[in-house]
Amino acid sequence: LQVFLVEKAGRRSLFMAGLMGMLVSAVAMTVGLVLLSQFAWMSYVSMVAIFLFVIFFEVGPGPIPWFIVAELFSQGPRPAAIAVAGFCNWACNFIVGMCFQYIADLCGPYVFAIFAALLLLFFLFAYFKVPETKGKSFEEIAAVFRRKKLSAKAMTELQDLRASEEA
């Protein structure tokens, strides 16, 4: 099902939708935990938010990075890139798993606000930096990155020229 969904909707859009859904769910969990002492029914809000968080993770940030990493690198460096991505993924999972209880004790009901802030940063990064790879060859994806790099270099050179003209 996930492969069909990825091919139909596109990797970037699913990734960003998953991040945004997780962000909204993290905010809902925070609100539910903060208001739990005032409203008993907030426990249901928190439970629904947890289920939605997992669903959105499974739609976007869970599987999509593996598709994108495999498509961003040519055949030669691809195994190393996948190994580095896998290490980063499991290292972050380990750190969150080991530290969550301590962070929850420190932050109380606001523990998921940290996740919400990080998810916002990830969403912004994906919005500005992650290209859509659906239906594109490696050469087309590499060309997108080359254009961005050349564009940034051209803007720097243009700023340098303007500064030297003004001096």
PDB file of N, CA, C and O in Angstrom, residues 50-119:
ATOM      1  N   ILE A  50      -1.909  10.548  19.957  1.00  0.00           N
ATOM      2  CA  ILE A  50      -0.826   9.553  19.856  1.00  0.00           C
ATOM      3  C   ILE A  50      -1.057   8.644  18.661  1.00  0.00           C
ATOM      4  O   ILE A  50      -0.124   8.364  17.896  1.00  0.00           O
ATOM      5  N   PHE A  51      -2.275   8.167  18.483  1.00  0.00           N
ATOM      6  CA  PHE A  51      -2.567   7.306  17.338  1.00  0.00           C
ATOM      7  C   PHE A  51      -2.334   8.049  16.019  1.00  0.00           C
ATOM      8  O   PHE A  51      -1.759   7.496  15.075  1.00  0.00           O
ATOM      9  N   LEU A  52      -2.779   9.300  15.947  1.00  0.00           N
ATOM     10  CA  LEU A  52      -2.568  10.094  14.734  1.00  0.00           C
ATOM     11  C   LEU A  52      -1.083  10.348  14.490  1.00  0.00           C
ATOM     12  O   LEU A  52      -0.624  10.321  13.345  1.00  0.00           O
ATOM     13  N   PHE A  53      -0.323  10.588  15.550  1.00  0.00           N
ATOM     14  CA  PHE A  53       1.117  10.793  15.434  1.00  0.00           C
ATOM     15  C   PHE A  53       1.758   9.583  14.760  1.00  0.00           C
ATOM     16  O   PHE A  53       2.546   9.722  13.819  1.00  0.00           O
ATOM     17  N   VAL A  54       1.405   8.394  15.225  1.00  0.00           N
ATOM     18  CA  VAL A  54       1.969   7.163  14.653  1.00  0.00           C
ATOM     19  C   VAL A  54       1.522   6.986  13.205  1.00  0.00           C
ATOM     20  O   VAL A  54       2.322   6.625  12.338  1.00  0.00           O
ATOM     21  N   ILE A  55       0.261   7.256  12.922  1.00  0.00           N
ATOM     22  CA  ILE A  55      -0.248   7.117  11.547  1.00  0.00           C
ATOM     23  C   ILE A  55       0.489   8.068  10.613  1.00  0.00           C
ATOM     24  O   ILE A  55       0.933   7.666   9.532  1.00  0.00           O
ATOM     25  N   PHE A  56       0.631   9.324  11.014  1.00  0.00           N
ATOM     26  CA  PHE A  56       1.334  10.285  10.160  1.00  0.00           C
ATOM     27  C   PHE A  56       2.807   9.918  10.001  1.00  0.00           C
ATOM     28  O   PHE A  56       3.388  10.128   8.939  1.00  0.00           O
ATOM     29  N   PHE A  57       3.411   9.362  11.039  1.00  0.00           N
ATOM     30  CA  PHE A  57       4.796   8.900  10.922  1.00  0.00           C
ATOM     31  C   PHE A  57       4.892   7.797   9.886  1.00  0.00           C
ATOM     32  O   PHE A  57       5.810   7.783   9.056  1.00  0.00           O
ATOM     33  N   GLU A  58       3.951   6.877   9.911  1.00  0.00           N
ATOM     34  CA  GLU A  58       3.984   5.746   8.975  1.00  0.00           C
ATOM     35  C   GLU A  58       3.661   6.157   7.541  1.00  0.00           C
ATOM     36  O   GLU A  58       4.009   5.441   6.607  1.00  0.00           O
ATOM     37  N   VAL A  59       3.018   7.286   7.369  1.00  0.00           N
ATOM     38  CA  VAL A  59       2.719   7.785   6.020  1.00  0.00           C
ATOM     39  C   VAL A  59       3.892   8.563   5.448  1.00  0.00           C
ATOM     40  O   VAL A  59       4.145   8.518   4.246  1.00  0.00           O
ATOM     41  N   GLY A  60       4.609   9.288   6.283  1.00  0.00           N
ATOM     42  CA  GLY A  60       5.652  10.177   5.768  1.00  0.00           C
ATOM     43  C   GLY A  60       7.044   9.908   6.288  1.00  0.00           C
ATOM     44  O   GLY A  60       7.825   9.206   5.649  1.00  0.00           O
ATOM     45  N   PRO A  61       7.389  10.457   7.447  1.00  0.00           N
ATOM     46  CA  PRO A  61       8.771  10.385   7.921  1.00  0.00           C
ATOM     47  C   PRO A  61       9.292   8.981   8.223  1.00  0.00           C
ATOM     48  O   PRO A  61      10.499   8.796   8.332  1.00  0.00           O
ATOM     49  N   GLY A  62       8.429   8.000   8.355  1.00  0.00           N
ATOM     50  CA  GLY A  62       8.907   6.634   8.574  1.00  0.00           C
ATOM     51  C   GLY A  62       9.546   6.042   7.324  1.00  0.00           C
ATOM     52  O   GLY A  62      10.742   5.753   7.297  1.00  0.00           O
ATOM     53  N   PRO A  63       8.789   5.868   6.245  1.00  0.00           N
ATOM     54  CA  PRO A  63       9.337   5.215   5.055  1.00  0.00           C
ATOM     55  C   PRO A  63       9.957   6.143   4.009  1.00  0.00           C
ATOM     56  O   PRO A  63      10.874   5.730   3.289  1.00  0.00           O
ATOM     57  N   ILE A  64       9.492   7.366   3.902  1.00  0.00           N
ATOM     58  CA  ILE A  64       9.901   8.234   2.788  1.00  0.00           C
ATOM     59  C   ILE A  64      11.401   8.523   2.765  1.00  0.00           C
ATOM     60  O   ILE A  64      11.999   8.514   1.685  1.00  0.00           O
ATOM     61  N   PRO A  65      12.057   8.787   3.884  1.00  0.00           N
ATOM     62  CA  PRO A  65      13.501   9.049   3.798  1.00  0.00           C
ATOM     63  C   PRO A  65      14.282   7.920   3.120  1.00  0.00           C
ATOM     64  O   PRO A  65      15.278   8.176   2.447  1.00  0.00           O
ATOM     65  N   TRP A  66      13.828   6.691   3.284  1.00  0.00           N
ATOM     66  CA  TRP A  66      14.537   5.574   2.648  1.00  0.00           C
ATOM     67  C   TRP A  66      14.394   5.648   1.128  1.00  0.00           C
ATOM     68  O   TRP A  66      15.338   5.344   0.401  1.00  0.00           O
ATOM     69  N   PHE A  67      13.226   6.051   0.641  1.00  0.00           N
ATOM     70  CA  PHE A  67      13.047   6.251  -0.802  1.00  0.00           C
ATOM     71  C   PHE A  67      13.953   7.375  -1.294  1.00  0.00           C
ATOM     72  O   PHE A  67      14.631   7.255  -2.298  1.00  0.00           O
ATOM     73  N   ILE A  68      13.924   8.494  -0.570  1.00  0.00           N
ATOM     74  CA  ILE A  68      14.656   9.683  -1.011  1.00  0.00           C
ATOM     75  C   ILE A  68      16.160   9.446  -0.998  1.00  0.00           C
ATOM     76  O   ILE A  68      16.858   9.800  -1.951  1.00  0.00           O
ATOM     77  N   VAL A  69      16.681   8.831   0.063  1.00  0.00           N
ATOM     78  CA  VAL A  69      18.124   8.571   0.131  1.00  0.00           C
ATOM     79  C   VAL A  69      18.548   7.688  -1.035  1.00  0.00           C
ATOM     80  O   VAL A  69      19.575   7.935  -1.672  1.00  0.00           O
ATOM     81  N   ALA A  70      17.766   6.675  -1.330  1.00  0.00           N
ATOM     82  CA  ALA A  70      18.109   5.774  -2.436  1.00  0.00           C
ATOM     83  C   ALA A  70      18.081   6.498  -3.779  1.00  0.00           C
ATOM     84  O   ALA A  70      18.821   6.140  -4.695  1.00  0.00           O
ATOM     85  N   GLU A  71      17.244   7.519  -3.899  1.00  0.00           N
ATOM     86  CA  GLU A  71      17.116   8.217  -5.181  1.00  0.00           C
ATOM     87  C   GLU A  71      18.056   9.413  -5.318  1.00  0.00           C
ATOM     88  O   GLU A  71      18.274   9.900  -6.417  1.00  0.00           O
ATOM     89  N   LEU A  72      18.599   9.909  -4.216  1.00  0.00           N
ATOM     90  CA  LEU A  72      19.467  11.085  -4.279  1.00  0.00           C
ATOM     91  C   LEU A  72      20.911  10.751  -4.653  1.00  0.00           C
ATOM     92  O   LEU A  72      21.655  11.634  -5.052  1.00  0.00           O
ATOM     93  N   PHE A  73      21.296   9.494  -4.514  1.00  0.00           N
ATOM     94  CA  PHE A  73      22.686   9.125  -4.753  1.00  0.00           C
ATOM     95  C   PHE A  73      22.795   8.164  -5.926  1.00  0.00           C
ATOM     96  O   PHE A  73      21.944   7.303  -6.119  1.00  0.00           O
ATOM     97  N   SER A  74      23.879   8.331  -6.681  1.00  0.00           N
ATOM     98  CA  SER A  74      24.121   7.420  -7.804  1.00  0.00           C
ATOM     99  C   SER A  74      24.528   6.059  -7.269  1.00  0.00           C
ATOM    100  O   SER A  74      24.745   5.874  -6.061  1.00  0.00           O
ATOM    101  N   GLN A  75      24.670   5.110  -8.169  1.00  0.00           N
ATOM    102  CA  GLN A  75      24.921   3.723  -7.787  1.00  0.00           C
ATOM    103  C   GLN A  75      26.155   3.550  -6.912  1.00  0.00           C
ATOM    104  O   GLN A  75      26.141   2.763  -5.980  1.00  0.00           O
ATOM    105  N   GLY A  76      27.219   4.296  -7.167  1.00  0.00           N
ATOM    106  CA  GLY A  76      28.463   4.139  -6.418  1.00  0.00           C
ATOM    107  C   GLY A  76      28.340   4.479  -4.940  1.00  0.00           C
ATOM    108  O   GLY A  76      28.595   3.641  -4.080  1.00  0.00           O
ATOM    109  N   PRO A  77      27.971   5.712  -4.606  1.00  0.00           N
ATOM    110  CA  PRO A  77      27.900   6.087  -3.184  1.00  0.00           C
ATOM    111  C   PRO A  77      26.594   5.700  -2.484  1.00  0.00           C
ATOM    112  O   PRO A  77      26.460   5.911  -1.278  1.00  0.00           O
ATOM    113  N   ARG A  78      25.648   5.124  -3.202  1.00  0.00           N
ATOM    114  CA  ARG A  78      24.340   4.815  -2.604  1.00  0.00           C
ATOM    115  C   ARG A  78      24.437   3.900  -1.377  1.00  0.00           C
ATOM    116  O   ARG A  78      23.813   4.190  -0.349  1.00  0.00           O
ATOM    117  N   PRO A  79      25.197   2.785  -1.417  1.00  0.00           N
ATOM    118  CA  PRO A  79      25.254   1.932  -0.215  1.00  0.00           C
ATOM    119  C   PRO A  79      25.805   2.667   1.010  1.00  0.00           C
ATOM    120  O   PRO A  79      25.290   2.498   2.121  1.00  0.00           O
ATOM    121  N   ALA A  80      26.819   3.488   0.814  1.00  0.00           N
ATOM    122  CA  ALA A  80      27.374   4.244   1.943  1.00  0.00           C
ATOM    123  C   ALA A  80      26.355   5.255   2.464  1.00  0.00           C
ATOM    124  O   ALA A  80      26.214   5.432   3.681  1.00  0.00           O
ATOM    125  N   ALA A  81      25.639   5.917   1.560  1.00  0.00           N
ATOM    126  CA  ALA A  81      24.631   6.895   1.975  1.00  0.00           C
ATOM    127  C   ALA A  81      23.508   6.222   2.758  1.00  0.00           C
ATOM    128  O   ALA A  81      23.047   6.754   3.774  1.00  0.00           O
ATOM    129  N   ILE A  82      23.083   5.053   2.317  1.00  0.00           N
ATOM    130  CA  ILE A  82      22.030   4.325   3.027  1.00  0.00           C
ATOM    131  C   ILE A  82      22.537   3.864   4.391  1.00  0.00           C
ATOM    132  O   ILE A  82      21.801   3.905   5.385  1.00  0.00           O
ATOM    133  N   ALA A  83      23.805   3.459   4.460  1.00  0.00           N
ATOM    134  CA  ALA A  83      24.385   3.052   5.744  1.00  0.00           C
ATOM    135  C   ALA A  83      24.444   4.231   6.713  1.00  0.00           C
ATOM    136  O   ALA A  83      24.103   4.093   7.896  1.00  0.00           O
ATOM    137  N   VAL A  84      24.860   5.395   6.244  1.00  0.00           N
ATOM    138  CA  VAL A  84      24.916   6.586   7.100  1.00  0.00           C
ATOM    139  C   VAL A  84      23.508   6.978   7.539  1.00  0.00           C
ATOM    140  O   VAL A  84      23.277   7.306   8.706  1.00  0.00           O
ATOM    141  N   ALA A  85      22.547   6.942   6.613  1.00  0.00           N
ATOM    142  CA  ALA A  85      21.163   7.272   6.957  1.00  0.00           C
ATOM    143  C   ALA A  85      20.616   6.296   7.995  1.00  0.00           C
ATOM    144  O   ALA A  85      19.941   6.700   8.953  1.00  0.00           O
ATOM    145  N   GLY A  86      20.895   5.017   7.824  1.00  0.00           N
ATOM    146  CA  GLY A  86      20.440   4.014   8.787  1.00  0.00           C
ATOM    147  C   GLY A  86      21.062   4.231  10.159  1.00  0.00           C
ATOM    148  O   GLY A  86      20.374   4.150  11.187  1.00  0.00           O
ATOM    149  N   PHE A  87      22.357   4.539  10.185  1.00  0.00           N
ATOM    150  CA  PHE A  87      23.024   4.814  11.456  1.00  0.00           C
ATOM    151  C   PHE A  87      22.405   6.024  12.140  1.00  0.00           C
ATOM    152  O   PHE A  87      22.122   5.993  13.346  1.00  0.00           O
ATOM    153  N   CYS A  88      22.205   7.100  11.391  1.00  0.00           N
ATOM    154  CA  CYS A  88      21.600   8.313  11.968  1.00  0.00           C
ATOM    155  C   CYS A  88      20.206   8.024  12.506  1.00  0.00           C
ATOM    156  O   CYS A  88      19.842   8.472  13.603  1.00  0.00           O
ATOM    157  N   ASN A  89      19.422   7.280  11.742  1.00  0.00           N
ATOM    158  CA  ASN A  89      18.067   6.932  12.143  1.00  0.00           C
ATOM    159  C   ASN A  89      18.073   6.163  13.463  1.00  0.00           C
ATOM    160  O   ASN A  89      17.385   6.533  14.419  1.00  0.00           O
ATOM    161  N   TRP A  90      18.863   5.102  13.534  1.00  0.00           N
ATOM    162  CA  TRP A  90      18.867   4.278  14.740  1.00  0.00           C
ATOM    163  C   TRP A  90      19.538   4.987  15.910  1.00  0.00           C
ATOM    164  O   TRP A  90      19.140   4.786  17.068  1.00  0.00           O
ATOM    165  N   ALA A  91      20.548   5.812  15.653  1.00  0.00           N
ATOM    166  CA  ALA A  91      21.186   6.564  16.730  1.00  0.00           C
ATOM    167  C   ALA A  91      20.188   7.546  17.348  1.00  0.00           C
ATOM    168  O   ALA A  91      20.104   7.677  18.579  1.00  0.00           O
ATOM    169  N   CYS A  92      19.423   8.237  16.504  1.00  0.00           N
ATOM    170  CA  CYS A  92      18.412   9.168  17.012  1.00  0.00           C
ATOM    171  C   CYS A  92      17.309   8.424  17.763  1.00  0.00           C
ATOM    172  O   CYS A  92      16.845   8.891  18.821  1.00  0.00           O
ATOM    173  N   ASN A  93      16.878   7.282  17.238  1.00  0.00           N
ATOM    174  CA  ASN A  93      15.884   6.472  17.952  1.00  0.00           C
ATOM    175  C   ASN A  93      16.402   6.071  19.331  1.00  0.00           C
ATOM    176  O   ASN A  93      15.675   6.124  20.325  1.00  0.00           O
ATOM    177  N   PHE A  94      17.658   5.663  19.394  1.00  0.00           N
ATOM    178  CA  PHE A  94      18.269   5.256  20.655  1.00  0.00           C
ATOM    179  C   PHE A  94      18.316   6.431  21.633  1.00  0.00           C
ATOM    180  O   PHE A  94      17.953   6.290  22.813  1.00  0.00           O
ATOM    181  N   ILE A  95      18.741   7.590  21.151  1.00  0.00           N
ATOM    182  CA  ILE A  95      18.848   8.768  22.018  1.00  0.00           C
ATOM    183  C   ILE A  95      17.479   9.173  22.557  1.00  0.00           C
ATOM    184  O   ILE A  95      17.325   9.441  23.753  1.00  0.00           O
ATOM    185  N   VAL A  96      16.483   9.199  21.690  1.00  0.00           N
ATOM    186  CA  VAL A  96      15.128   9.546  22.143  1.00  0.00           C
ATOM    187  C   VAL A  96      14.632   8.520  23.149  1.00  0.00           C
ATOM    188  O   VAL A  96      14.080   8.872  24.202  1.00  0.00           O
ATOM    189  N   GLY A  97      14.840   7.244  22.848  1.00  0.00           N
ATOM    190  CA  GLY A  97      14.393   6.194  23.761  1.00  0.00           C
ATOM    191  C   GLY A  97      15.063   6.265  25.121  1.00  0.00           C
ATOM    192  O   GLY A  97      14.422   6.048  26.155  1.00  0.00           O
ATOM    193  N   MET A  98      16.347   6.572  25.145  1.00  0.00           N
ATOM    194  CA  MET A  98      17.083   6.619  26.403  1.00  0.00           C
ATOM    195  C   MET A  98      16.802   7.902  27.193  1.00  0.00           C
ATOM    196  O   MET A  98      16.844   7.886  28.420  1.00  0.00           O
ATOM    197  N   CYS A  99      16.535   8.985  26.506  1.00  0.00           N
ATOM    198  CA  CYS A  99      16.407  10.286  27.176  1.00  0.00           C
ATOM    199  C   CYS A  99      14.970  10.716  27.427  1.00  0.00           C
ATOM    200  O   CYS A  99      14.749  11.660  28.196  1.00  0.00           O
ATOM    201  N   PHE A 100      14.005  10.077  26.798  1.00  0.00           N
ATOM    202  CA  PHE A 100      12.634  10.588  26.870  1.00  0.00           C
ATOM    203  C   PHE A 100      12.131  10.702  28.301  1.00  0.00           C
ATOM    204  O   PHE A 100      11.538  11.722  28.673  1.00  0.00           O
ATOM    205  N   GLN A 101      12.339   9.684  29.108  1.00  0.00           N
ATOM    206  CA  GLN A 101      11.810   9.726  30.470  1.00  0.00           C
ATOM    207  C   GLN A 101      12.408  10.881  31.275  1.00  0.00           C
ATOM    208  O   GLN A 101      11.704  11.568  32.007  1.00  0.00           O
ATOM    209  N   TYR A 102      13.709  11.119  31.087  1.00  0.00           N
ATOM    210  CA  TYR A 102      14.356  12.222  31.798  1.00  0.00           C
ATOM    211  C   TYR A 102      13.823  13.577  31.314  1.00  0.00           C
ATOM    212  O   TYR A 102      13.588  14.482  32.120  1.00  0.00           O
ATOM    213  N   ILE A 103      13.624  13.691  30.011  1.00  0.00           N
ATOM    214  CA  ILE A 103      13.087  14.940  29.458  1.00  0.00           C
ATOM    215  C   ILE A 103      11.633  15.130  29.908  1.00  0.00           C
ATOM    216  O   ILE A 103      11.225  16.245  30.236  1.00  0.00           O
ATOM    217  N   ALA A 104      10.869  14.037  29.951  1.00  0.00           N
ATOM    218  CA  ALA A 104       9.476  14.118  30.411  1.00  0.00           C
ATOM    219  C   ALA A 104       9.419  14.543  31.877  1.00  0.00           C
ATOM    220  O   ALA A 104       8.560  15.346  32.265  1.00  0.00           O
ATOM    221  N   ASP A 105      10.333  14.009  32.688  1.00  0.00           N
ATOM    222  CA  ASP A 105      10.375  14.414  34.093  1.00  0.00           C
ATOM    223  C   ASP A 105      10.738  15.894  34.222  1.00  0.00           C
ATOM    224  O   ASP A 105      10.213  16.596  35.083  1.00  0.00           O
ATOM    225  N   LEU A 106      11.624  16.359  33.370  1.00  0.00           N
ATOM    226  CA  LEU A 106      12.075  17.752  33.412  1.00  0.00           C
ATOM    227  C   LEU A 106      11.013  18.718  32.877  1.00  0.00           C
ATOM    228  O   LEU A 106      10.772  19.773  33.460  1.00  0.00           O
ATOM    229  N   CYS A 107      10.372  18.355  31.769  1.00  0.00           N
ATOM    230  CA  CYS A 107       9.432  19.269  31.089  1.00  0.00           C
ATOM    231  C   CYS A 107       7.978  19.066  31.492  1.00  0.00           C
ATOM    232  O   CYS A 107       7.134  19.912  31.172  1.00  0.00           O
ATOM    233  N   GLY A 108       7.668  17.958  32.090  1.00  0.00           N
ATOM    234  CA  GLY A 108       6.284  17.687  32.475  1.00  0.00           C
ATOM    235  C   GLY A 108       5.381  17.553  31.259  1.00  0.00           C
ATOM    236  O   GLY A 108       5.753  16.919  30.269  1.00  0.00           O
ATOM    237  N   PRO A 109       4.207  18.181  31.314  1.00  0.00           N
ATOM    238  CA  PRO A 109       3.257  18.018  30.209  1.00  0.00           C
ATOM    239  C   PRO A 109       3.694  18.708  28.911  1.00  0.00           C
ATOM    240  O   PRO A 109       3.076  18.505  27.872  1.00  0.00           O
ATOM    241  N   TYR A 110       4.763  19.477  28.987  1.00  0.00           N
ATOM    242  CA  TYR A 110       5.233  20.187  27.797  1.00  0.00           C
ATOM    243  C   TYR A 110       6.294  19.400  27.020  1.00  0.00           C
ATOM    244  O   TYR A 110       6.925  19.950  26.125  1.00  0.00           O
ATOM    245  N   VAL A 111       6.480  18.148  27.342  1.00  0.00           N
ATOM    246  CA  VAL A 111       7.533  17.350  26.711  1.00  0.00           C
ATOM    247  C   VAL A 111       7.343  17.262  25.192  1.00  0.00           C
ATOM    248  O   VAL A 111       8.319  17.284  24.443  1.00  0.00           O
ATOM    249  N   PHE A 112       6.101  17.210  24.732  1.00  0.00           N
ATOM    250  CA  PHE A 112       5.877  17.073  23.294  1.00  0.00           C
ATOM    251  C   PHE A 112       6.024  18.401  22.554  1.00  0.00           C
ATOM    252  O   PHE A 112       6.052  18.420  21.324  1.00  0.00           O
ATOM    253  N   ALA A 113       6.129  19.504  23.294  1.00  0.00           N
ATOM    254  CA  ALA A 113       6.398  20.798  22.650  1.00  0.00           C
ATOM    255  C   ALA A 113       7.790  20.780  22.014  1.00  0.00           C
ATOM    256  O   ALA A 113       8.005  21.398  20.969  1.00  0.00           O
ATOM    257  N   ILE A 114       8.720  20.059  22.619  1.00  0.00           N
ATOM    258  CA  ILE A 114      10.062  19.915  22.033  1.00  0.00           C
ATOM    259  C   ILE A 114       9.957  19.210  20.689  1.00  0.00           C
ATOM    260  O   ILE A 114      10.566  19.632  19.695  1.00  0.00           O
ATOM    261  N   PHE A 115       9.172  18.133  20.640  1.00  0.00           N
ATOM    262  CA  PHE A 115       8.981  17.411  19.386  1.00  0.00           C
ATOM    263  C   PHE A 115       8.297  18.301  18.356  1.00  0.00           C
ATOM    264  O   PHE A 115       8.647  18.276  17.176  1.00  0.00           O
ATOM    265  N   ALA A 116       7.329  19.086  18.800  1.00  0.00           N
ATOM    266  CA  ALA A 116       6.625  19.987  17.874  1.00  0.00           C
ATOM    267  C   ALA A 116       7.594  21.006  17.277  1.00  0.00           C
ATOM    268  O   ALA A 116       7.553  21.266  16.066  1.00  0.00           O
ATOM    269  N   ALA A 117       8.465  21.564  18.102  1.00  0.00           N
ATOM    270  CA  ALA A 117       9.441  22.540  17.592  1.00  0.00           C
ATOM    271  C   ALA A 117      10.390  21.885  16.591  1.00  0.00           C
ATOM    272  O   ALA A 117      10.677  22.455  15.536  1.00  0.00           O
ATOM    273  N   LEU A 118      10.865  20.699  16.909  1.00  0.00           N
ATOM    274  CA  LEU A 118      11.753  19.990  15.981  1.00  0.00           C
ATOM    275  C   LEU A 118      11.028  19.634  14.683  1.00  0.00           C
ATOM    276  O   LEU A 118      11.595  19.764  13.592  1.00  0.00           O
ATOM    277  N   LEU A 119       9.788  19.210  14.796  1.00  0.00           N
ATOM    278  CA  LEU A 119       9.016  18.876  13.594  1.00  0.00           C
ATOM    279  C   LEU A 119       8.800  20.105  12.713  1.00  0.00           C
ATOM    280  O   LEU A 119       8.819  20.001  11.489  1.00  0.00           O
TER     281      LEU A 119
END
